[in-house]
PDB file of C-alpha atoms in Angstrom:
ATOM      1  CA  MET A 904       7.461  65.065  12.203  1.00 44.00           C
ATOM      2  CA  VAL A 905       5.746  61.977  10.998  1.00 47.00           C
ATOM      3  CA  SER A 906       6.216  58.816  13.341  1.00 48.00           C
ATOM      4  CA  ILE A 907       6.782  55.455  11.460  1.00 50.00           C
ATOM      5  CA  PRO A 908       4.939  52.692  13.396  1.00 52.00           C
ATOM      6  CA  GLU A 909       7.165  49.862  14.329  1.00 57.00           C
ATOM      7  CA  ARG A 910       6.906  46.693  12.335  1.00 58.00           C
ATOM      8  CA  GLN A 911       5.200  43.884  14.111  1.00 71.00           C
ATOM      9  CA  THR A 912       6.144  40.119  14.057  1.00 63.00           C
ATOM     10  CA  SER A 913       3.423  38.031  12.723  1.00 71.00           C
ATOM     11  CA  LYS A 914       2.254  35.557  15.157  1.00 79.00           C
ATOM     12  CA  ALA A 915       0.598  33.435  12.456  1.00 80.00           C
ATOM     13  CA  ALA A 916       4.041  33.111  10.659  1.00 86.00           C
ATOM     14  CA  GLY A 917       5.523  31.544  13.823  1.00 85.00           C
ATOM     15  CA  TRP A 918       2.612  29.186  14.191  1.00 90.00           C
ATOM     16  CA  SER A 919       2.910  28.124  10.415  1.00 90.00           C
ATOM     17  CA  ARG A 920       6.567  27.213  11.128  1.00 91.00           C
ATOM     18  CA  ARG A 921       5.882  25.236  14.328  1.00 93.00           C
ATOM     19  CA  THR A 922       2.761  23.615  12.977  1.00 95.00           C
ATOM     20  CA  GLY A 923       4.618  22.600   9.696  1.00 95.00           C
ATOM     21  CA  ALA A 924       7.673  21.236  11.674  1.00 96.00           C
ATOM     22  CA  PHE A 925       5.454  19.327  14.004  1.00 96.00           C
ATOM     23  CA  SER A 926       3.427  17.706  11.128  1.00 97.00           C
ATOM     24  CA  MET A 927       6.798  16.658   9.485  1.00 97.00           C
ATOM     25  CA  VAL A 928       8.155  15.104  12.708  1.00 97.00           C
ATOM     26  CA  LEU A 929       4.847  13.350  13.404  1.00 97.00           C
ATOM     27  CA  LEU A 930       4.840  11.862   9.673  1.00 97.00           C
ATOM     28  CA  LEU A 931       8.276  10.682  10.013  1.00 96.00           C
ATOM     29  CA  THR A 932       7.875   9.173  13.593  1.00 96.00           C
ATOM     30  CA  ASN A 933       4.523   7.525  12.589  1.00 95.00           C
ATOM     31  CA  PHE A 934       6.046   6.067   9.308  1.00 94.00           C
ATOM     32  CA  VAL A 935       9.071   4.521  11.102  1.00 93.00           C
ATOM     33  CA  GLY A 936       7.147   3.368  13.979  1.00 94.00           C
ATOM     34  CA  HIS A 937       4.814   1.469  11.770  1.00 93.00           C
ATOM     35  CA  ARG A 938       7.600   0.074   9.552  1.00 88.00           C
ATOM     36  CA  PHE A 939       9.262  -1.453  12.596  1.00 88.00           C
ATOM     37  CA  GLY A 940       5.965  -2.744  14.146  1.00 87.00           C
ATOM     38  CA  LEU A 941       5.749  -0.137  16.997  1.00 92.00           C
ATOM     39  CA  VAL A 942       2.669   1.377  15.707  1.00 94.00           C
ATOM     40  CA  GLN A 943      -0.400  -0.624  14.805  1.00 93.00           C
ATOM     41  CA  THR A 944      -1.912  -0.055  11.309  1.00 93.00           C
ATOM     42  CA  PRO A 945      -5.178   1.527  12.526  1.00 94.00           C
ATOM     43  CA  VAL A 946      -3.447   3.852  14.801  1.00 95.00           C
ATOM     44  CA  PHE A 947      -1.012   4.619  11.869  1.00 96.00           C
ATOM     45  CA  LEU A 948      -3.903   5.580   9.567  1.00 95.00           C
ATOM     46  CA  TRP A 949      -5.559   7.824  12.121  1.00 95.00           C
ATOM     47  CA  VAL A 950      -2.207   9.605  12.657  1.00 97.00           C
ATOM     48  CA  LEU A 951      -1.926  10.120   8.798  1.00 96.00           C
ATOM     49  CA  GLY A 952      -5.196  12.015   9.045  1.00 96.00           C
ATOM     50  CA  ILE A 953      -4.060  14.011  11.815  1.00 97.00           C
ATOM     51  CA  VAL A 954      -0.733  14.850   9.933  1.00 97.00           C
ATOM     52  CA  ALA A 955      -2.634  16.079   6.920  1.00 97.00           C
ATOM     53  CA  LEU A 956      -4.947  18.396   9.085  1.00 97.00           C
ATOM     54  CA  LEU A 957      -1.757  19.746  10.862  1.00 97.00           C
ATOM     55  CA  ALA A 958      -0.071  20.501   7.484  1.00 97.00           C
ATOM     56  CA  ALA A 959      -3.247  22.163   6.022  1.00 97.00           C
ATOM     57  CA  LEU A 960      -3.263  24.258   9.226  1.00 96.00           C
ATOM     58  CA  ALA A 961       0.236  25.323   8.760  1.00 95.00           C
ATOM     59  CA  LEU A 962      -0.633  26.399   5.263  1.00 94.00           C
ATOM     60  CA  LEU A 963      -3.617  28.416   6.567  1.00 94.00           C
ATOM     61  CA  PHE A 964      -1.255  30.154   9.098  1.00 91.00           C
ATOM     62  CA  ALA A 965       1.164  30.916   6.371  1.00 90.00           C
ATOM     63  CA  GLY A 966      -1.648  32.463   4.260  1.00 87.00           C
ATOM     64  CA  LEU A 967      -2.732  34.630   6.984  1.00 87.00           C
ATOM     65  CA  ALA A 968       0.903  35.623   7.861  1.00 82.00           C
ATOM     66  CA  PHE A 969       1.500  36.520   4.195  1.00 78.00           C
ATOM     67  CA  ALA A 970      -1.677  38.784   4.115  1.00 80.00           C
ATOM     68  CA  ARG A 971      -0.393  40.547   7.133  1.00 71.00           C
ATOM     69  CA  LEU A 972       3.111  40.975   5.627  1.00 78.00           C
ATOM     70  CA  TRP A 973       1.518  42.314   2.358  1.00 72.00           C
ATOM     71  CA  ASN A 974      -0.943  44.503   3.969  1.00 71.00           C
ATOM     72  CA  PHE A 975       0.903  45.779   7.126  1.00 62.00           C
ATOM     73  CA  GLY A 976       4.484  45.077   6.440  1.00 62.00           C
ATOM     74  CA  ASP A 977       4.719  42.605   9.389  1.00 68.00           C
ATOM     75  CA  ARG A 978       7.845  40.588   9.910  1.00 68.00           C
ATOM     76  CA  GLY A 979       7.907  36.649   9.630  1.00 68.00           C
ATOM     77  CA  GLY A 980       8.711  36.193   6.060  1.00 77.00           C
ATOM     78  CA  ARG A 981      11.145  33.544   6.796  1.00 83.00           C
ATOM     79  CA  ASP A 982       8.790  31.662   9.153  1.00 83.00           C
ATOM     80  CA  LEU A 983       5.907  31.561   6.808  1.00 82.00           C
ATOM     81  CA  THR A 984       8.124  30.419   3.979  1.00 88.00           C
ATOM     82  CA  VAL A 985       9.480  27.593   6.037  1.00 93.00           C
ATOM     83  CA  GLY A 986       6.202  26.597   7.449  1.00 93.00           C
ATOM     84  CA  ALA A 987       4.641  26.608   3.837  1.00 93.00           C
ATOM     85  CA  LEU A 988       7.426  24.564   2.344  1.00 96.00           C
ATOM     86  CA  LEU A 989       7.217  21.892   5.298  1.00 96.00           C
ATOM     87  CA  ALA A 990       3.567  21.750   4.943  1.00 96.00           C
ATOM     88  CA  LEU A 991       3.745  21.117   1.102  1.00 96.00           C
ATOM     89  CA  LEU A 992       6.350  18.583   1.557  1.00 97.00           C
ATOM     90  CA  VAL A 993       4.277  16.724   4.098  1.00 97.00           C
ATOM     91  CA  LEU A 994       1.291  16.876   1.798  1.00 97.00           C
ATOM     92  CA  THR A 995       3.036  15.827  -1.388  1.00 96.00           C
ATOM     93  CA  PRO A 996       2.610  11.913  -0.528  1.00 94.00           C
ATOM     94  CA  TYR A 997      -1.098  12.623  -0.153  1.00 95.00           C
ATOM     95  CA  GLY A 998      -1.260  14.288  -3.423  1.00 95.00           C
ATOM     96  CA  VAL A 999       0.398  11.173  -5.051  1.00 94.00           C
ATOM     97  CA  ALA A1000      -2.029   8.877  -3.338  1.00 93.00           C
ATOM     98  CA  ALA A1001      -4.919  11.096  -4.463  1.00 94.00           C
ATOM     99  CA  TYR A1002      -3.454  10.981  -8.151  1.00 95.00           C
ATOM    100  CA  TRP A1003      -3.085   7.116  -7.781  1.00 94.00           C
ATOM    101  CA  ALA A1004      -6.761   6.837  -6.563  1.00 93.00           C
ATOM    102  CA  THR A1005      -7.903   8.568  -9.860  1.00 94.00           C
ATOM    103  CA  ILE A1006      -5.941   6.155 -12.144  1.00 94.00           C
ATOM    104  CA  TYR A1007      -6.382   2.774 -10.373  1.00 95.00           C
ATOM    105  CA  PRO A1008      -9.787   1.268  -9.764  1.00 95.00           C
ATOM    106  CA  PRO A1009     -11.356   1.168  -6.341  1.00 95.00           C
ATOM    107  CA  LEU A1010     -10.412  -2.422  -5.764  1.00 96.00           C
ATOM    108  CA  ARG A1011      -9.002  -4.137  -2.589  1.00 95.00           C
ATOM    109  CA  ASP A1012      -9.280  -7.823  -3.241  1.00 97.00           C
ATOM    110  CA  ILE A1013      -7.585  -9.150  -6.465  1.00 97.00           C
ATOM    111  CA  SER A1014      -7.455 -12.790  -7.619  1.00 97.00           C
ATOM    112  CA  THR A1015      -6.558 -14.647 -10.950  1.00 97.00           C
ATOM    113  CA  ASP A1016      -9.609 -16.893 -10.277  1.00 96.00           C
ATOM    114  CA  PHE A1017     -13.204 -15.302  -9.855  1.00 95.00           C
ATOM    115  CA  ASP A1018     -15.088 -18.482  -9.471  1.00 93.00           C
ATOM    116  CA  GLU A1019     -12.772 -20.185  -6.794  1.00 95.00           C
ATOM    117  CA  PRO A1020     -10.362 -17.703  -5.462  1.00 96.00           C
ATOM    118  CA  PRO A1021      -7.464 -19.134  -3.406  1.00 96.00           C
ATOM    119  CA  ALA A1022      -8.471 -19.435   0.190  1.00 94.00           C
ATOM    120  CA  LEU A1023      -6.921 -16.779   2.552  1.00 94.00           C
ATOM    121  CA  ASP A1024      -5.744 -17.399   6.072  1.00 90.00           C
ATOM    122  CA  VAL A1025      -8.323 -15.449   8.232  1.00 85.00           C
ATOM    123  CA  GLY A1026      -7.111 -16.786  11.729  1.00 83.00           C
ATOM    124  CA  ASP A1027      -5.724 -13.463  12.862  1.00 84.00           C
ATOM    125  CA  ARG A1028      -8.075 -11.107  11.134  1.00 86.00           C
ATOM    126  CA  THR A1029     -10.017  -8.615  13.305  1.00 88.00           C
ATOM    127  CA  ARG A1030     -13.217  -6.636  13.039  1.00 89.00           C
ATOM    128  CA  ASP A1031     -11.494  -3.406  12.015  1.00 89.00           C
ATOM    129  CA  MET A1032     -10.120  -5.086   8.864  1.00 93.00           C
ATOM    130  CA  ASN A1033     -11.751  -5.277   5.490  1.00 92.00           C
ATOM    131  CA  VAL A1034     -14.563  -7.899   5.167  1.00 92.00           C
ATOM    132  CA  LEU A1035     -13.561 -10.635   2.731  1.00 92.00           C
ATOM    133  CA  SER A1036     -16.472 -11.152   0.204  1.00 90.00           C
ATOM    134  CA  PRO A1037     -16.834 -12.553  -3.293  1.00 91.00           C
ATOM    135  CA  PRO A1038     -16.316  -9.993  -6.028  1.00 93.00           C
ATOM    136  CA  THR A1039     -19.373  -8.596  -7.621  1.00 94.00           C
ATOM    137  CA  PRO A1040     -19.777  -8.658 -11.421  1.00 95.00           C
ATOM    138  CA  GLY A1041     -18.899  -5.040 -11.643  1.00 95.00           C
ATOM    139  CA  GLU A1042     -15.790  -5.502  -9.663  1.00 95.00           C
ATOM    140  CA  GLN A1043     -14.834  -8.422 -11.828  1.00 96.00           C
ATOM    141  CA  THR A1044     -15.341  -6.518 -15.089  1.00 96.00           C
ATOM    142  CA  LEU A1045     -13.345  -3.552 -13.401  1.00 96.00           C
ATOM    143  CA  GLN A1046     -10.514  -5.829 -12.515  1.00 97.00           C
ATOM    144  CA  THR A1047     -10.396  -7.496 -15.966  1.00 96.00           C
ATOM    145  CA  ASP A1048     -10.449  -4.224 -17.788  1.00 96.00           C
ATOM    146  CA  SER A1049      -7.894  -2.444 -15.464  1.00 96.00           C
ATOM    147  CA  TYR A1050      -5.470  -5.369 -14.915  1.00 97.00           C
ATOM    148  CA  PRO A1051      -5.361  -7.693 -17.925  1.00 96.00           C
ATOM    149  CA  LEU A1052      -2.095  -9.040 -16.869  1.00 95.00           C
ATOM    150  CA  VAL A1053      -3.553 -10.567 -13.665  1.00 97.00           C
ATOM    151  CA  THR A1054      -4.061 -14.053 -14.964  1.00 96.00           C
ATOM    152  CA  ALA A1055      -3.339 -17.571 -13.746  1.00 97.00           C
ATOM    153  CA  ARG A1056      -0.294 -19.588 -14.978  1.00 96.00           C
ATOM    154  CA  SER A1057      -0.220 -23.066 -16.486  1.00 95.00           C
ATOM    155  CA  TYR A1058       2.839 -25.076 -16.796  1.00 95.00           C
ATOM    156  CA  ASP A1059       3.506 -28.387 -18.555  1.00 92.00           C
ATOM    157  CA  LEU A1060       5.703 -29.479 -15.697  1.00 92.00           C
ATOM    158  CA  PRO A1061       5.609 -31.913 -12.788  1.00 92.00           C
ATOM    159  CA  PHE A1062       3.611 -30.674  -9.723  1.00 93.00           C
ATOM    160  CA  GLU A1063       6.557 -30.852  -7.368  1.00 93.00           C
ATOM    161  CA  THR A1064       8.777 -28.805  -9.824  1.00 93.00           C
ATOM    162  CA  VAL A1065       6.099 -25.865  -9.966  1.00 94.00           C
ATOM    163  CA  VAL A1066       5.701 -25.979  -6.128  1.00 95.00           C
ATOM    164  CA  ASN A1067       9.413 -25.763  -5.628  1.00 93.00           C
ATOM    165  CA  ALA A1068       9.651 -22.806  -7.809  1.00 95.00           C
ATOM    166  CA  VAL A1069       6.817 -21.229  -6.112  1.00 95.00           C
ATOM    167  CA  GLU A1070       8.529 -21.678  -2.783  1.00 94.00           C
ATOM    168  CA  THR A1071      11.828 -20.351  -4.035  1.00 94.00           C
ATOM    169  CA  VAL A1072      10.286 -17.148  -5.193  1.00 96.00           C
ATOM    170  CA  LEU A1073       8.415 -16.783  -1.801  1.00 95.00           C
ATOM    171  CA  ASP A1074      11.719 -17.260   0.021  1.00 93.00           C
ATOM    172  CA  ARG A1075      13.174 -14.292  -1.845  1.00 93.00           C
ATOM    173  CA  ARG A1076      10.137 -12.056  -1.096  1.00 91.00           C
ATOM    174  CA  GLY A1077      10.495 -12.393   2.670  1.00 86.00           C
ATOM    175  CA  TRP A1078       6.740 -12.425   3.409  1.00 92.00           C
ATOM    176  CA  ASP A1079       5.364 -13.619   6.804  1.00 90.00           C
ATOM    177  CA  PHE A1080       3.996 -17.121   6.374  1.00 89.00           C
ATOM    178  CA  SER A1081       0.897 -18.186   8.139  1.00 80.00           C
ATOM    179  CA  GLU A1082       1.864 -21.999   8.341  1.00 83.00           C
ATOM    180  CA  PRO A1083       4.987 -23.881   7.073  1.00 86.00           C
ATOM    181  CA  TYR A1084       5.245 -25.010   3.604  1.00 89.00           C
ATOM    182  CA  PRO A1085       2.887 -27.995   3.005  1.00 86.00           C
ATOM    183  CA  GLU A1086       4.114 -31.502   2.494  1.00 86.00           C
ATOM    184  CA  LEU A1087       3.864 -32.531  -1.249  1.00 85.00           C
ATOM    185  CA  ALA A1088       3.760 -36.317  -0.856  1.00 82.00           C
ATOM    186  CA  GLY A1089       0.482 -37.562  -2.299  1.00 82.00           C
ATOM    187  CA  GLN A1090      -0.961 -34.077  -2.951  1.00 87.00           C
ATOM    188  CA  THR A1091      -2.335 -32.768  -6.152  1.00 92.00           C
ATOM    189  CA  GLU A1092      -3.303 -29.245  -4.620  1.00 94.00           C
ATOM    190  CA  VAL A1093      -1.594 -27.034  -2.157  1.00 96.00           C
ATOM    191  CA  THR A1094      -2.418 -23.529  -1.046  1.00 95.00           C
ATOM    192  CA  ILE A1095       0.566 -21.367   0.653  1.00 95.00           C
ATOM    193  CA  THR A1096      -0.746 -18.385   2.655  1.00 95.00           C
ATOM    194  CA  ALA A1097       1.323 -15.280   3.748  1.00 94.00           C
ATOM    195  CA  ILE A1098       1.078 -11.619   4.821  1.00 93.00           C
ATOM    196  CA  ALA A1099       2.650  -9.119   2.570  1.00 94.00           C
ATOM    197  CA  SER A1100       3.207  -5.403   2.924  1.00 90.00           C
ATOM    198  CA  SER A1101       2.773  -2.541   0.437  1.00 87.00           C
ATOM    199  CA  PHE A1102       6.115  -0.999  -0.700  1.00 77.00           C
ATOM    200  CA  VAL A1103       5.670   2.602   0.534  1.00 75.00           C
ATOM    201  CA  LEU A1104       3.469   2.565   3.539  1.00 82.00           C
ATOM    202  CA  GLY A1105       3.924  -1.114   4.684  1.00 85.00           C
ATOM    203  CA  LEU A1106       0.041  -1.797   4.871  1.00 92.00           C
ATOM    204  CA  PRO A1107      -0.499  -5.585   5.309  1.00 94.00           C
ATOM    205  CA  ALA A1108      -2.159  -7.622   2.823  1.00 95.00           C
ATOM    206  CA  ASP A1109      -3.235 -11.227   2.983  1.00 95.00           C
ATOM    207  CA  VAL A1110      -1.806 -13.387   0.137  1.00 96.00           C
ATOM    208  CA  ALA A1111      -2.691 -16.941  -1.025  1.00 96.00           C
ATOM    209  CA  ILE A1112      -0.875 -18.956  -3.836  1.00 97.00           C
ATOM    210  CA  ARG A1113      -2.574 -22.029  -4.805  1.00 97.00           C
ATOM    211  CA  VAL A1114      -0.845 -24.706  -6.938  1.00 97.00           C
ATOM    212  CA  ARG A1115      -3.249 -27.332  -8.493  1.00 96.00           C
ATOM    213  CA  ASP A1116      -2.430 -30.374 -10.736  1.00 95.00           C
ATOM    214  CA  ASP A1117      -5.136 -30.348 -13.322  1.00 90.00           C
ATOM    215  CA  GLY A1118      -4.131 -33.653 -14.990  1.00 86.00           C
ATOM    216  CA  ASP A1119      -2.602 -32.271 -18.218  1.00 86.00           C
ATOM    217  CA  THR A1120      -1.044 -28.984 -16.664  1.00 93.00           C
ATOM    218  CA  VAL A1121      -0.188 -27.539 -13.348  1.00 96.00           C
ATOM    219  CA  ILE A1122      -2.200 -24.403 -12.685  1.00 96.00           C
ATOM    220  CA  VAL A1123      -0.997 -21.415 -10.174  1.00 97.00           C
ATOM    221  CA  ASP A1124      -3.559 -19.042  -9.013  1.00 98.00           C
ATOM    222  CA  MET A1125      -2.804 -16.305  -6.743  1.00 98.00           C
ATOM    223  CA  ARG A1126      -4.869 -13.790  -4.545  1.00 97.00           C
ATOM    224  CA  SER A1127      -4.027 -10.624  -2.717  1.00 97.00           C
ATOM    225  CA  ALA A1128      -6.435  -8.684  -0.426  1.00 96.00           C
ATOM    226  CA  SER A1129      -5.693  -5.506   1.575  1.00 95.00           C
ATOM    227  CA  ARG A1130      -6.536  -5.712   5.298  1.00 95.00           C
ATOM    228  CA  TYR A1131      -7.140  -1.990   5.588  1.00 94.00           C
ATOM    229  CA  GLY A1132      -8.659   0.836   3.283  1.00 90.00           C
ATOM    230  CA  ARG A1133     -11.036   1.071   0.751  1.00 88.00           C
ATOM    231  CA  HIS A1134      -8.730   1.404  -2.169  1.00 92.00           C
ATOM    232  CA  ASP A1135      -5.593  -0.480  -2.663  1.00 93.00           C
ATOM    233  CA  LEU A1136      -4.113   2.087  -5.060  1.00 93.00           C
ATOM    234  CA  GLY A1137      -3.049  -0.774  -7.489  1.00 94.00           C
ATOM    235  CA  ASP A1138      -0.864  -2.462  -4.811  1.00 95.00           C
ATOM    236  CA  ASN A1139      -2.449  -5.932  -4.907  1.00 97.00           C
ATOM    237  CA  ALA A1140      -2.423  -6.198  -8.753  1.00 97.00           C
ATOM    238  CA  ALA A1141       1.226  -5.075  -8.882  1.00 96.00           C
ATOM    239  CA  ARG A1142       2.065  -7.724  -6.247  1.00 97.00           C
ATOM    240  CA  ILE A1143       0.437 -10.446  -8.253  1.00 97.00           C
ATOM    241  CA  THR A1144       1.917  -9.529 -11.641  1.00 97.00           C
ATOM    242  CA  ASP A1145       5.354  -9.037 -10.239  1.00 97.00           C
ATOM    243  CA  PHE A1146       5.157 -12.437  -8.309  1.00 97.00           C
ATOM    244  CA  LEU A1147       3.933 -14.361 -11.419  1.00 97.00           C
ATOM    245  CA  ALA A1148       6.523 -12.744 -13.666  1.00 96.00           C
ATOM    246  CA  GLU A1149       9.222 -13.676 -11.313  1.00 96.00           C
ATOM    247  CA  LEU A1150       7.650 -17.242 -11.153  1.00 97.00           C
ATOM    248  CA  ASP A1151       7.907 -17.511 -14.902  1.00 95.00           C
ATOM    249  CA  GLN A1152      11.505 -16.615 -14.793  1.00 94.00           C
ATOM    250  CA  GLU A1153      12.315 -19.015 -12.099  1.00 93.00           C
ATOM    251  CA  VAL A1154      10.622 -22.004 -13.892  1.00 92.00           C
ATOM    252  CA  ALA A1155      12.356 -21.055 -17.065  1.00 87.00           C
ATOM    253  CA  GLY A1156      15.653 -20.975 -15.228  1.00 80.00           C
ATOM    254  CA  GLN A1157      15.121 -24.221 -13.519  1.00 72.00           C
ATOM    255  CA  VAL A1158      13.949 -26.361 -16.466  1.00 66.00           C
ATOM    256  CA  GLY A1159      14.238 -24.194 -19.302  1.00 62.00           C
ATOM    257  CA  ALA A1160      10.505 -23.945 -20.025  1.00 52.00           C
ATOM    258  CA  ALA A1161       8.048 -21.217 -20.469  1.00 52.00           C
ATOM    259  CA  PRO A1162       4.605 -21.333 -19.091  1.00 55.00           C
ATOM    260  CA  ALA A1163       2.037 -23.110 -21.360  1.00 53.00           C
ATOM    261  CA  GLN A1164      -0.219 -19.973 -21.223  1.00 53.00           C
TER     262      GLN A1164
END
């Protein structure tokens, strides 16, 4: 009589499910904590790296469990399937970010004025944040080629009218301002600074909007610089183009005029 060996339960399958589930919970907890200010950005970024490693480990366990299931008929198909699916779900945002890194230029400080960028508020910047430095000629060319819509606005309107329109758009954005709005009496140039956050991860970026009376026209320049990360994944350029497009609409709605250029 031939004895049939009892099927074993794959330990790797169980570890795949547990590791995948833990990576998912850690990712969600880290994301929510950062959004509500309970997790500082440097810690948030480190935990993102740990989450990616855990998800990759869950996939490795799933692969080992599948090999045991295929070759020896071990149990654990459900566990390895759940673990692999959770790991792939966790790693999906990383794949999207990697794709964005291939289609957007490696920039982290975007400005509509290369020669005299609007001054950012550096009062609360720390050593672990990106260093602010003038753009190199290569970075200028890269920005110009990649983001042709990042250009200053020029309005044939009174200085106060343009500043009020800028402040209206800023109020709708809900950014954290470094200082109260400046007084306009007797001024021909003002710079408003704030801290904005990226849409998905909530990573902070310093923003400055400069309004200057050039005599014939009023020029609006804008700058946005990521505090963390070597690559902004297009976030700063999108912030500037969206803000200035909304400013165009606000100005047109207030006085029925379009920008001069």
